[in-house]
XYZ file of C-alpha atoms in Angstrom:
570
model
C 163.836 81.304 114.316
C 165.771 83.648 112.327
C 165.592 83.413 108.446
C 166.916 82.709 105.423
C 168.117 86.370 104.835
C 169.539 86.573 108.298
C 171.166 83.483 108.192
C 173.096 84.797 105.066
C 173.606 88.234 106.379
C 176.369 86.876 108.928
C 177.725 84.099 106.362
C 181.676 85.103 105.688
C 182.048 86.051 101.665
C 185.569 85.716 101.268
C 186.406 88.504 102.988
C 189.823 89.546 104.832
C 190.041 88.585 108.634
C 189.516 92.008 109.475
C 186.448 93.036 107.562
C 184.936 89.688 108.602
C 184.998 90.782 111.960
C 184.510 94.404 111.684
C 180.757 93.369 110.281
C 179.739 91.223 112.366
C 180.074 87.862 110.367
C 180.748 84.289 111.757
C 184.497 83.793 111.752
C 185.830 80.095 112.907
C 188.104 80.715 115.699
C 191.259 79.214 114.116
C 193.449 82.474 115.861
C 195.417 79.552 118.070
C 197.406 78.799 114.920
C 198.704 82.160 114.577
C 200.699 82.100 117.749
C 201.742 78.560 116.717
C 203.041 79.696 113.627
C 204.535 82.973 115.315
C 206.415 81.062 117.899
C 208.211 78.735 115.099
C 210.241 81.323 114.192
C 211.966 80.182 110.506
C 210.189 81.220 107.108
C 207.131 78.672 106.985
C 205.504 77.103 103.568
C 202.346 75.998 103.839
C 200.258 73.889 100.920
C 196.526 73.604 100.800
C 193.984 73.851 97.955
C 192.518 76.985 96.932
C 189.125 78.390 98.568
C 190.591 76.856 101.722
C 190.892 79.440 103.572
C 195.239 80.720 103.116
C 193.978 83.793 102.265
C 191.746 84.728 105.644
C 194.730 83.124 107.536
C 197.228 85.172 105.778
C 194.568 88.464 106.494
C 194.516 87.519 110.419
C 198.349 87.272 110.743
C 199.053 90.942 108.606
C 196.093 91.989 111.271
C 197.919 90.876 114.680
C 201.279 92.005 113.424
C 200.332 95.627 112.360
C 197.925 95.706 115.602
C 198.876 93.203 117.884
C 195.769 92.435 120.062
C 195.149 96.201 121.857
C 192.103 98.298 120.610
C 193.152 100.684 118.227
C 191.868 103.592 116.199
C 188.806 104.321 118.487
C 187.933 100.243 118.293
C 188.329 97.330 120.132
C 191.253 95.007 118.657
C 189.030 91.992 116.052
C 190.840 89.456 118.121
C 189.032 90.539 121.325
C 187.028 87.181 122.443
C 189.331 84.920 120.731
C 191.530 82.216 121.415
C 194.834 84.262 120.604
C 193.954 87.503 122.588
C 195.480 85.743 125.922
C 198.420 83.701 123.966
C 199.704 86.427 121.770
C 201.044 89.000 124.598
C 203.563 86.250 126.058
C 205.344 85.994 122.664
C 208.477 86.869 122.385
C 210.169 89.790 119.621
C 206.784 90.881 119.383
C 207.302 94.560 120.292
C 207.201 95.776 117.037
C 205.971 97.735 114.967
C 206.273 95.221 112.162
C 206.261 96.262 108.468
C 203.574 94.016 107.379
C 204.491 92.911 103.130
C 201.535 90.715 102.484
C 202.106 90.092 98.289
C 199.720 88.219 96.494
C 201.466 86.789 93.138
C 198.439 85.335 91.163
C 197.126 89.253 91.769
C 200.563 90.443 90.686
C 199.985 88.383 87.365
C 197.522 89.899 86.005
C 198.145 91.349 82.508
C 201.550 89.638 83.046
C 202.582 88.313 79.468
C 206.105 87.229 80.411
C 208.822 86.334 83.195
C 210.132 90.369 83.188
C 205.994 91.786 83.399
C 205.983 89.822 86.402
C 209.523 90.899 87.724
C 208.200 94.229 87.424
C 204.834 94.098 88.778
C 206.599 92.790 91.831
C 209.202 95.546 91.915
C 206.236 98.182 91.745
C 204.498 96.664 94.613
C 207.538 97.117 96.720
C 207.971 100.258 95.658
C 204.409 101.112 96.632
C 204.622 99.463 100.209
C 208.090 101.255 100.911
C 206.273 104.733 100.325
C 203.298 103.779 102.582
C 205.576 102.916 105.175
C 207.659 105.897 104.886
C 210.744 103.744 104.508
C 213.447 105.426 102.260
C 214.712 103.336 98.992
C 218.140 104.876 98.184
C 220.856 102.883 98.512
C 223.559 103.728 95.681
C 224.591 99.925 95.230
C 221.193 98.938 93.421
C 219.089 100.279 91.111
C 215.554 101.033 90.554
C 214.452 97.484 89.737
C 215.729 96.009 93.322
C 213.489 97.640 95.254
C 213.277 94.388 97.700
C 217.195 94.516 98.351
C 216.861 97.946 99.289
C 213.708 97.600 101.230
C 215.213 94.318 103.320
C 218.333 96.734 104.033
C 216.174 99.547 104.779
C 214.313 98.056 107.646
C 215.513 97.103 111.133
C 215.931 93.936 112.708
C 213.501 91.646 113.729
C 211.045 93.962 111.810
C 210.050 92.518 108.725
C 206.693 90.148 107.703
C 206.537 88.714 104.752
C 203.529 87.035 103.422
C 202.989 85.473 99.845
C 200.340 84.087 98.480
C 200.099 82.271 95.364
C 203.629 81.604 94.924
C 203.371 79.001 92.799
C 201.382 80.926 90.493
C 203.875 82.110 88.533
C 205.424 78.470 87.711
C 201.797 77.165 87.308
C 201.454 80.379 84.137
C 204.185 79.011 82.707
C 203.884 75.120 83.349
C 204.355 72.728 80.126
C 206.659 71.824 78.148
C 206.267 74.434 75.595
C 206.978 77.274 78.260
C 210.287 75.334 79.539
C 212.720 78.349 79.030
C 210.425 80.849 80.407
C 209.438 78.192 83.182
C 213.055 78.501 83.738
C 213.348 81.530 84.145
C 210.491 82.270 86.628
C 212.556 79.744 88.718
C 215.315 82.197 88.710
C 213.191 85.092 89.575
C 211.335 83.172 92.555
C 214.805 81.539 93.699
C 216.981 85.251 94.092
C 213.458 86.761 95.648
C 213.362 84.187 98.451
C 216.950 83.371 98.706
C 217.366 86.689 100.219
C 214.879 85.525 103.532
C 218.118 83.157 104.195
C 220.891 85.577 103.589
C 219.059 88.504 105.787
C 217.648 86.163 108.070
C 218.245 88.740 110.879
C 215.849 91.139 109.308
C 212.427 88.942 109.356
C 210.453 88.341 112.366
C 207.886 86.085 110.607
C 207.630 84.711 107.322
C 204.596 82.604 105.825
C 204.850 81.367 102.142
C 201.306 80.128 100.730
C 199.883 78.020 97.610
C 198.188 75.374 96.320
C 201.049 73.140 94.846
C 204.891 72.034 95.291
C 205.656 70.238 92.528
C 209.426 69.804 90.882
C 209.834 73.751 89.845
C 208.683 74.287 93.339
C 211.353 72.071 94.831
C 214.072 73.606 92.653
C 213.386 77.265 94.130
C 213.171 75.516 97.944
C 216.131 73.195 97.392
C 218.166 76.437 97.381
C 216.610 78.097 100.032
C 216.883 75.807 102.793
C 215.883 77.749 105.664
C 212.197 77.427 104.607
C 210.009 74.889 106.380
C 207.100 73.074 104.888
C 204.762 72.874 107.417
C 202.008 71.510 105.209
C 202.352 67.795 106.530
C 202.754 68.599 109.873
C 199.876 66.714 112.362
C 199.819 69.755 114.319
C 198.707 72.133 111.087
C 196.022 69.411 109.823
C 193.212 71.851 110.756
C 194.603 75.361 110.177
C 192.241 75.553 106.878
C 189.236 74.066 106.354
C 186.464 73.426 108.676
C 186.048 70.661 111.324
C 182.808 68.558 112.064
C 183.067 70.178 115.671
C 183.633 74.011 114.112
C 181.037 73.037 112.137
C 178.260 71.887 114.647
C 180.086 75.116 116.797
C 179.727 77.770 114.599
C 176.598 77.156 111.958
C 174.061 75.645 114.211
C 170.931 77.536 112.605
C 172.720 77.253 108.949
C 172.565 73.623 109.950
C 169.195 73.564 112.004
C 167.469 76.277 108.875
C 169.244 73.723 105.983
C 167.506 70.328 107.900
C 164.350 71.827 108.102
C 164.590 72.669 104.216
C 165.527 69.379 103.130
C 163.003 67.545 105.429
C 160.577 70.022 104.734
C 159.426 70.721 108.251
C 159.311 73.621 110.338
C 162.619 74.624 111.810
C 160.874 74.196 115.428
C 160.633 70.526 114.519
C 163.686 70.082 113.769
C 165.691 67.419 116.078
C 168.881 67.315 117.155
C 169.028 64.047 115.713
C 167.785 65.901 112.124
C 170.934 68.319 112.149
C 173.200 65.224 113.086
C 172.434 63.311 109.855
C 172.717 66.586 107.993
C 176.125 67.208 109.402
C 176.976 63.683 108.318
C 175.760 63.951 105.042
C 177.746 67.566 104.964
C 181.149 65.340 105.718
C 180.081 62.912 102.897
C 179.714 65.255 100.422
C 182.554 67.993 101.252
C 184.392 66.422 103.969
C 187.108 63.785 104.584
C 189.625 66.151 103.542
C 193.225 65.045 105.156
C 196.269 66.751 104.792
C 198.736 65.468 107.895
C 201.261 62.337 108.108
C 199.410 61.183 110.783
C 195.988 60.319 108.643
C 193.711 61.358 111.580
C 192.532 65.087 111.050
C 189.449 65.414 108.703
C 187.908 68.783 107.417
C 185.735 69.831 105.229
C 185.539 72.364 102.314
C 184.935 75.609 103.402
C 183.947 77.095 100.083
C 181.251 73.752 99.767
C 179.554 74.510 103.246
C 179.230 77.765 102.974
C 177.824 77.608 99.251
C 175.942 75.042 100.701
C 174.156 77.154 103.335
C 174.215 80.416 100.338
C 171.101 78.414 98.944
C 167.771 79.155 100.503
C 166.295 75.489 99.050
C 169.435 73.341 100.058
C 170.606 70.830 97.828
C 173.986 68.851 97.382
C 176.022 70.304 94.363
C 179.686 70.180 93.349
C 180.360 73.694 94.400
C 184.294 73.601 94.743
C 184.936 72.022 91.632
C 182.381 74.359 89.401
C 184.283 77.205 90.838
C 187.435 75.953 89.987
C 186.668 73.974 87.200
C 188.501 71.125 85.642
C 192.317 72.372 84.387
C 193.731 70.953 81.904
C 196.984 69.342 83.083
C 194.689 67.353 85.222
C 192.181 66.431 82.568
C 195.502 65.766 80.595
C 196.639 63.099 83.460
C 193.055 61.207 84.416
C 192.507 60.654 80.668
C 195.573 57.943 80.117
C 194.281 56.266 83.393
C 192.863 53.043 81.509
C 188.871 52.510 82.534
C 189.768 49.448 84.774
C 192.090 51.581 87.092
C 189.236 55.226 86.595
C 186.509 52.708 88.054
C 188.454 51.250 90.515
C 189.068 54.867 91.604
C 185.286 55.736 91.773
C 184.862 53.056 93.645
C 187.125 53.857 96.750
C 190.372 52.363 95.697
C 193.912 54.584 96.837
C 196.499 54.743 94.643
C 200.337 55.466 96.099
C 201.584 59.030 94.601
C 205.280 59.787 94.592
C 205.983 63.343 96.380
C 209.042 64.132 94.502
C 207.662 62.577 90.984
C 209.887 64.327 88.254
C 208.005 62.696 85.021
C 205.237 64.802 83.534
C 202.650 62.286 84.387
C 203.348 61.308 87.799
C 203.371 65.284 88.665
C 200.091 65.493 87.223
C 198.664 62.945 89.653
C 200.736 64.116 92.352
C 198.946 68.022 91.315
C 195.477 66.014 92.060
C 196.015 65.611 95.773
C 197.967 68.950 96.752
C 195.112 71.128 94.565
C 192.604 69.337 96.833
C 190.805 66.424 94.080
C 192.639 63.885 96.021
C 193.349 63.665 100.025
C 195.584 61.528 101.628
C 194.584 58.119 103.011
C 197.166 56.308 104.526
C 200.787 56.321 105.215
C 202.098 53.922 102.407
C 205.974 52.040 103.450
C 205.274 52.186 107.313
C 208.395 51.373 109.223
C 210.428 52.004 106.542
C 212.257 55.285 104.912
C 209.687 54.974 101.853
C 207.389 56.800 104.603
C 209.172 59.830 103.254
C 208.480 59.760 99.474
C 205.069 58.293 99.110
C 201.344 58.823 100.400
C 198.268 56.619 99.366
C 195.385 58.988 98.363
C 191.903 59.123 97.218
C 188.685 60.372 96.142
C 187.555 62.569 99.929
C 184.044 63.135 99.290
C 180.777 62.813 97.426
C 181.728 65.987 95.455
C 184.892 65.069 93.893
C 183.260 61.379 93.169
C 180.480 63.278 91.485
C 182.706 65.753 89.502
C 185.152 62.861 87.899
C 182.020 61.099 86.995
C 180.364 63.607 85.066
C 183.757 64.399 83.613
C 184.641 60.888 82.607
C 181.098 60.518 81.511
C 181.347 63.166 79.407
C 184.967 61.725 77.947
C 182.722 58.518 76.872
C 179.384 59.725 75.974
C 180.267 64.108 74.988
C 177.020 63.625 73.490
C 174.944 62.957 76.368
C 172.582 65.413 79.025
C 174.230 65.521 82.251
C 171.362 65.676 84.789
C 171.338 66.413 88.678
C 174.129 65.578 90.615
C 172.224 64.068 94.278
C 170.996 61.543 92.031
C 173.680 61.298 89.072
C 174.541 57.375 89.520
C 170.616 56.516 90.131
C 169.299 58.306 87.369
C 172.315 57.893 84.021
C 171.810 53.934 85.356
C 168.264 53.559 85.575
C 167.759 52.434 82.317
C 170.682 49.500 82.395
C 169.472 48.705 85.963
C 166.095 48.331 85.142
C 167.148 46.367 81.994
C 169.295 44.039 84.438
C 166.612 43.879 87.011
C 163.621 42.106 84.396
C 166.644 39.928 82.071
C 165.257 42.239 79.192
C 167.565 41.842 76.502
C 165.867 44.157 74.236
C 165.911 46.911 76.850
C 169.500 46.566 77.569
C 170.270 46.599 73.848
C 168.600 49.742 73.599
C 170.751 51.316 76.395
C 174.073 50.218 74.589
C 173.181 51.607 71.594
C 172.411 55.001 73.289
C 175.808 54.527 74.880
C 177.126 53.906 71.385
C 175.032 56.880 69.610
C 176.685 59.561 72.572
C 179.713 58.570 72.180
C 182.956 60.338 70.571
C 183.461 58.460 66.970
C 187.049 59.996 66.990
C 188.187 58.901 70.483
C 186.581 56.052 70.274
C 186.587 54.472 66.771
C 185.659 50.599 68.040
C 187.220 48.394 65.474
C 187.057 45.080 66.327
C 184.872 43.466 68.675
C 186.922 43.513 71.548
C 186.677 47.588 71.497
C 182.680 46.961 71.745
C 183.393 44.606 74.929
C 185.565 47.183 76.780
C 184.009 50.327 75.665
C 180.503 49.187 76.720
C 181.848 47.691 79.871
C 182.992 51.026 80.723
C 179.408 52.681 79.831
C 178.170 49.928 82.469
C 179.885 49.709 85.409
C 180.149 53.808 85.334
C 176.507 54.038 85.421
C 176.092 51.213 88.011
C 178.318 52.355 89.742
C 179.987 49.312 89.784
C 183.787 47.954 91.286
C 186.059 46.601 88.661
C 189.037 45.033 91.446
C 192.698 43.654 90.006
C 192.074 40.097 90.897
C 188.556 38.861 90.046
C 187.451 37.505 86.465
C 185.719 40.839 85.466
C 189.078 42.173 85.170
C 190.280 39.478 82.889
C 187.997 39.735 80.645
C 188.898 43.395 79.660
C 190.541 43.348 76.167
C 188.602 40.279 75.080
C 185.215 39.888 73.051
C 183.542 39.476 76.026
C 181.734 41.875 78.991
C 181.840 40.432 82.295
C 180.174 42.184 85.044
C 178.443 41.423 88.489
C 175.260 43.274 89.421
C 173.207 42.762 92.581
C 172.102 39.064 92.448
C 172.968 38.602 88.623
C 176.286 37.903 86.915
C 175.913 39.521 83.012
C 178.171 37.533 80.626
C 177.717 39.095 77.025
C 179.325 37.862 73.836
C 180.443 40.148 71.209
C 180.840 39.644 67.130
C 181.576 42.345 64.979
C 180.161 42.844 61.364
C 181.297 45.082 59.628
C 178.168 45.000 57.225
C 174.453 44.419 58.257
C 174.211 41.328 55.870
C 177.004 40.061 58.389
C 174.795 39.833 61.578
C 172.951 36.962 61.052
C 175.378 34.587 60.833
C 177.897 36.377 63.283
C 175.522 36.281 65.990
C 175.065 32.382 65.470
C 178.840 32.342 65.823
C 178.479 33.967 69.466
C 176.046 31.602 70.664
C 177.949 28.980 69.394
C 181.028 30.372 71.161
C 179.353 31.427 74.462
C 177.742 27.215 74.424
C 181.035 25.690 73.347
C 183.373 27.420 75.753
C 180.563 27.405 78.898
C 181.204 31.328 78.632
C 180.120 32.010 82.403
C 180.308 27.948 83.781
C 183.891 28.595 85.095
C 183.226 31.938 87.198
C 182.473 33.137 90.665
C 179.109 33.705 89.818
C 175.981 35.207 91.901
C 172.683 33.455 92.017
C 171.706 34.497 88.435
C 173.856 33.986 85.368
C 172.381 36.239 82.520
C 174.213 35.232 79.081
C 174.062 37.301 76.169
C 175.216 37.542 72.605
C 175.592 40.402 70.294
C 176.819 41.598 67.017
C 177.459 45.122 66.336
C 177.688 46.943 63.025
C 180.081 48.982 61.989
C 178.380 50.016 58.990
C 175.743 51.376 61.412
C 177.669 51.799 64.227
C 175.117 49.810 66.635
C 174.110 46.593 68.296
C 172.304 45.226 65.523
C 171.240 41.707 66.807
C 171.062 40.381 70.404
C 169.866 36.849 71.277
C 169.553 35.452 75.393
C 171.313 32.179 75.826
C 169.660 29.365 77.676
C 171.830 26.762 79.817
C-alpha cells in the first residue's frame, strides 16, 4: 500500500497542464472539452469560481495549440493516452502554427494603482509576446501604446489564440461606488480590447475568455461585443471544471482508500469498498453538489477541497475553499442586511430566486454569491415561461459553505466568542442550549443566553426594548440548534414581538420577555410575564410537539443580562 508521502508526491499543486504531466502527477482527463470548445469556433466566455480549475484548462488548450498532439522536442506529446489525442487530428483550421496569447489580467494587476497602470501593463505584455514570436510591430498608423492593433494586423489568418484569464479582475479592483469613474473607465479599456476579436474576426482561430463573475460592468463590455458566447450555462460544459463523483472514484482511489483507513483508523488492507463509498459520499457532502448548467443535473465537486483534503496525512473535514479565499467584503456587505429569519432559513436548505441581470447594488451582491461559487444553482425557477431566462433558484452546495456562513454569521452575533472545530461546529456551539432543552433546566438555559448576551457586539446590537431580547436570542438559538425558521408557521410570527418561539426535538420552547431597565425593576417585571404568558395561554393556541416548555424572563439593561427567569406551570 503506498503511503502518505507517495500519495502526495503525484497530487496536482496547481500546476500548468503541461508541467502536471511532464512529472508524472494525476491529471483528470477533462482533454474531450478542448476539442469541444475548438470545434465551436466564435470567441467563448466561460464563468466558474476560482480554484476551479480555468487556469489548468486554459494551460491544456495554449499546450495543444502551440503543439498539437505529435511528440515534440525529443518527448512524447502530454496528451499521449488521453481522450483528445484521437479527436484533435480530425479538426478542422488546425494546421497552424498558432500564436498562442494566453494573458492573465489579475497577474497583469499587480502594482496596478489605476485604469492607465493597467492599460500599460497590458501593452507591455504584448509587446513582450510579439518579440518572442518574432512578429514585427511597425505599422505607421499606431503608436507605441497599441501594440494589440498592430499585433492582430501583424499575424495571419486563422492564426491567432487568445486566452484571458481573470477578466473581470480589473472591474472587480475597481468595484463600488466610490471607484464609479475609474470603474468606468476600465469598461472602456476592456470594451476597445475585446471589441477588436469582432472587427478582426478573420484573424482568430480560437478564443476563450475566463473569470469568476459577469455582473452589470461585465454585461456592458459583452453587450458591445456580441460575437462572444457565454458558454458558462451550457448542459454540455457542466463538468469542464471541477471534479465528478466518477473522476473522483477514477482517479484518487488510494487518496480515497489511504483517507478511509485514516478516518476509521484501520489498516488500509481493511479497508472495504463499502468504506471508500461512504467516504466518497461524505466527500460530495462536504465539497460537492456544485451545479453550474440550465439543466440542474451535473454535480461536481471542489477541486481545491479534495485535493486539500487528501494534502492532510490525518484527514479531517475543513472549509478549505473558503479559508483560501476568504470572506470579501461586498459579500459580507450583502449577507449582513439578510434579516435572521431569511439567514436561517438559508442554513437550513431553503433556495432563494437570484436575478441574472440584477442592476441594484444589492441584488448584484447576491447574484456575486452564486457565480464566485458560495451559492450553486438549484432549480430552474419560471419553467415554461420566458422568466427561464432571467432567473435561477440557488443555494447553499455543500457542508463547507454551510459551515463557513455559520461561523461567519456567528461571529456577526457573538464577535466575542471561540470558534471551535468545524466537523462538529453545530454539535458542539449548541451543546449547552441542547442540553439545557433536553432536562427543562431553566437555570441552565439562562446561563447560555446570558453567554450569548456577554459575546455579543453592544454596538450592532444595542437591544432596547424587549422585543430586541426576543429576536436577538432567537437568533443565538436556532443558529446553534441548527434549527428551521419557515415563512408560514407561528415561529415566524412571533419574530418582532416579546416573545421566542421555537420547536426543538419533542419540545416546543415558548419564552416571555420583560425588559428592566434597572435591577430593582425585575421583580415585579417578571410577575408581569407570568401574568402575561397565563392570561393570553402564551403557547395554548400553537402547533405544538409533545412538550410545551414555558418560560419567562426579564433582562436588565443596566446589566445587560437575563436577570430573573421563572418556569410556568399549566
Amino acid at each position: 500500500m503506498p503511503t502518505f508521502d507517495q500519495l502526495m508526491a503525484v497530487l496536482p499543486e496547481g500546476q500548468s497542464f503541461a508541467a502536471i504531466r511532464q512529472s508524472g502527477r494525476i491529471y483528470v482527463d477533462k482533454t474531450r472539452y478542448l476539442y469541444r470548445l475548438a470545434v465551436s469556433g466564435g470567441p467563448l466566455l466561460l464563468i466558474r469560481p476560482r480554484r476551479f480549475g480555468k487556469r489548468t484548462l486554459l494551460s491544456a488548450l495554449e499546450e495543444i495549440f502551440r503543439h498539437s498532439v505529435a511528440p515534440y522536442d525529443g518527448h512524447e506529446s502530454y496528451f499521449k493516452g488521453l481522450e483528445v489525442e484521437q479527436l484533435w487530428p480530425q479538426l478542422r483550421n488546425n494546421d497552424g502554427p498558432f500564436y498562442v496569447l494566453h494573458l492573465n489580467f489579475s497577474e497583469l494587476l499587480v502594482g496596478c494603482h489605476s485604469v492607465a497602470d493597467f492599460a500599460e501593463q497590458l501593452n507591455a505584455a504584448i509587446w513582450d509576446f510579439a518579440a518572442k514570436e518574432h512578429l514585427v510591430l511597425n505599422d505607421p498608423y499606431y503608436g507605441k501604446e497599441d501594440a494589440w492593433e498592430m499585433l492582430v494586423d501583424a499575424v495571419p489568418d486563422l492564426s491567432l489564440v487568445l486566452l484571458v484569464d481573470g477578466y473581470d479582475a480589473p472591474l472587480n479592483q475597481f468595484s463600488g461606488t466610490d471607484k464609479e469613474a475609474e470603474r468606468n473607465d476600465m469598461e472602456r479599456e476592456l470594451r476597445a480590447f475585446f471589441c477588436l476579436i469582432k472587427a478582426c474576426s478573420h484573424k482568430f482561430r480560437f478564443t476563450l475568455i475566463t473569470g469568476c463573475t459577469r455582473l452589470q460592468a461585465a454585461n456592458n463590455i459583452w453587450g458591445s461585443v456580441n460575437s462572444i458566447v457565454d458558454i458558462s450555462q451550457q448542459p454540455e460544459y457542466g463538468a469542464i471544471c471541477g471534479f465528478t463523483l466518477e473522476e473522483l472514484q477514477r482517479y484518487f482511489p488510494e487518496h480515497l482508500r489511504y483517507a478511509a483507513a485514516q478516518r476509521l483508523q484501520l489498516p488500509q488492507e481493511q479497508v472495504t469498498a463499502q468504506h471508500v463509498e461512504q467516504l466518497v459520499s461524505e466527500l460530495d457532502a462536504w465539497y460537492g453538489r456544485y451545479c453550474f448548467d440550465d439543466d440542474g443535473r451535473t454535480q461536481v465537486l471542489s477541486p481545491f477541497s479534495v485535493l486539500s483534503f487528501f494534502s492532510e496525512e490525518h484527514t479531517y473535514f475543513n472549509t478549505f475553499w473558503v479559508n483560501d479565499g476568504g470572506y470579501p467584503e461586498l459579500l459580507r456587505k450583502a449577507v449582513l442586511q439578510w434579516s435572521w429569519p431569511k439567514r436561517l432559513r438559508f442554513l437550513a436548505g431553503d433556495s432563494m430566486s437570484l436575478d441574472l441581470y440584477a442592476r441594484s447594488e444589492q441584488k448584484q451582491a447576491e447574484l456575486l454569491l452564486l457565480q464566485t461559487g458560495y451559492l450553486t444553482r438549484q432549480a430552474s425557477v419560471g419553467d415554461g415561461d420566458t422568466s427561464y431566462f432571467f432567473f435561477v433558484a440557488a443555494c447553499l452546495p455543500n457542508k463547507e459553505l454551510k459551515s463557513a456562513f455559520f461561523r461567519w454569521w456567528y461571529a456577526d452575533l457573538l464577535p466575542k466568542s471561540t470558534v471551535i472545530s468545524l466537523e462538529n461546529m453545530g454539535e458542539s456551539f449548541g451543546a449547552k442550549p441542547r442540553a439545557a432543552i433536553a432536562s427543562k433546566d431553566a437555570a441552565a438555559l439562562q446561563q447560555c443566553c446570558n453567554e450569548f448576551l456577554r459575546d455579543s457586539d453592544s454596538e450592532r446590537y444595542p437591544l432596547l426594548q424587549a422585543s430586541d431580547i426576543a429576536d436577538f436570542l432567537h437568533s443565538c438559538l436556532a443558529l446553534t440548534l441548527d434549527l428551521t425558521v419557515t415563512n408560514d408557521d407561528d415561529e415566524h410570527e412571533l419574530w418582532g414581538r416579546d416573545e421566542l418561539l421555537l420547536a426543538y426535538q419533542g419540545t416546543t420552547v415558548l419564552i416571555a420577555f420583560a425588559y428592566a431597565h434597572k435591577r430593582s425593576e425585575s421583580s415585579a417585571l417578571l410577575s408581569q410575564a407570568i401574568k402575561q404568558i397565563r392570561t393570553k395561554k402564551y403557547g395554548k393556541t400553537f402547533k405544538l410537539r409533545p412538550v410545551l416548555w414555558r418560560l419567562a424572563m426579564v433582562f436588565c439593561a443596566e446589566s445587560r443580562e437575563i436577570t430573573d427567569v421563572q418556569v410556568v406551570s399549566e
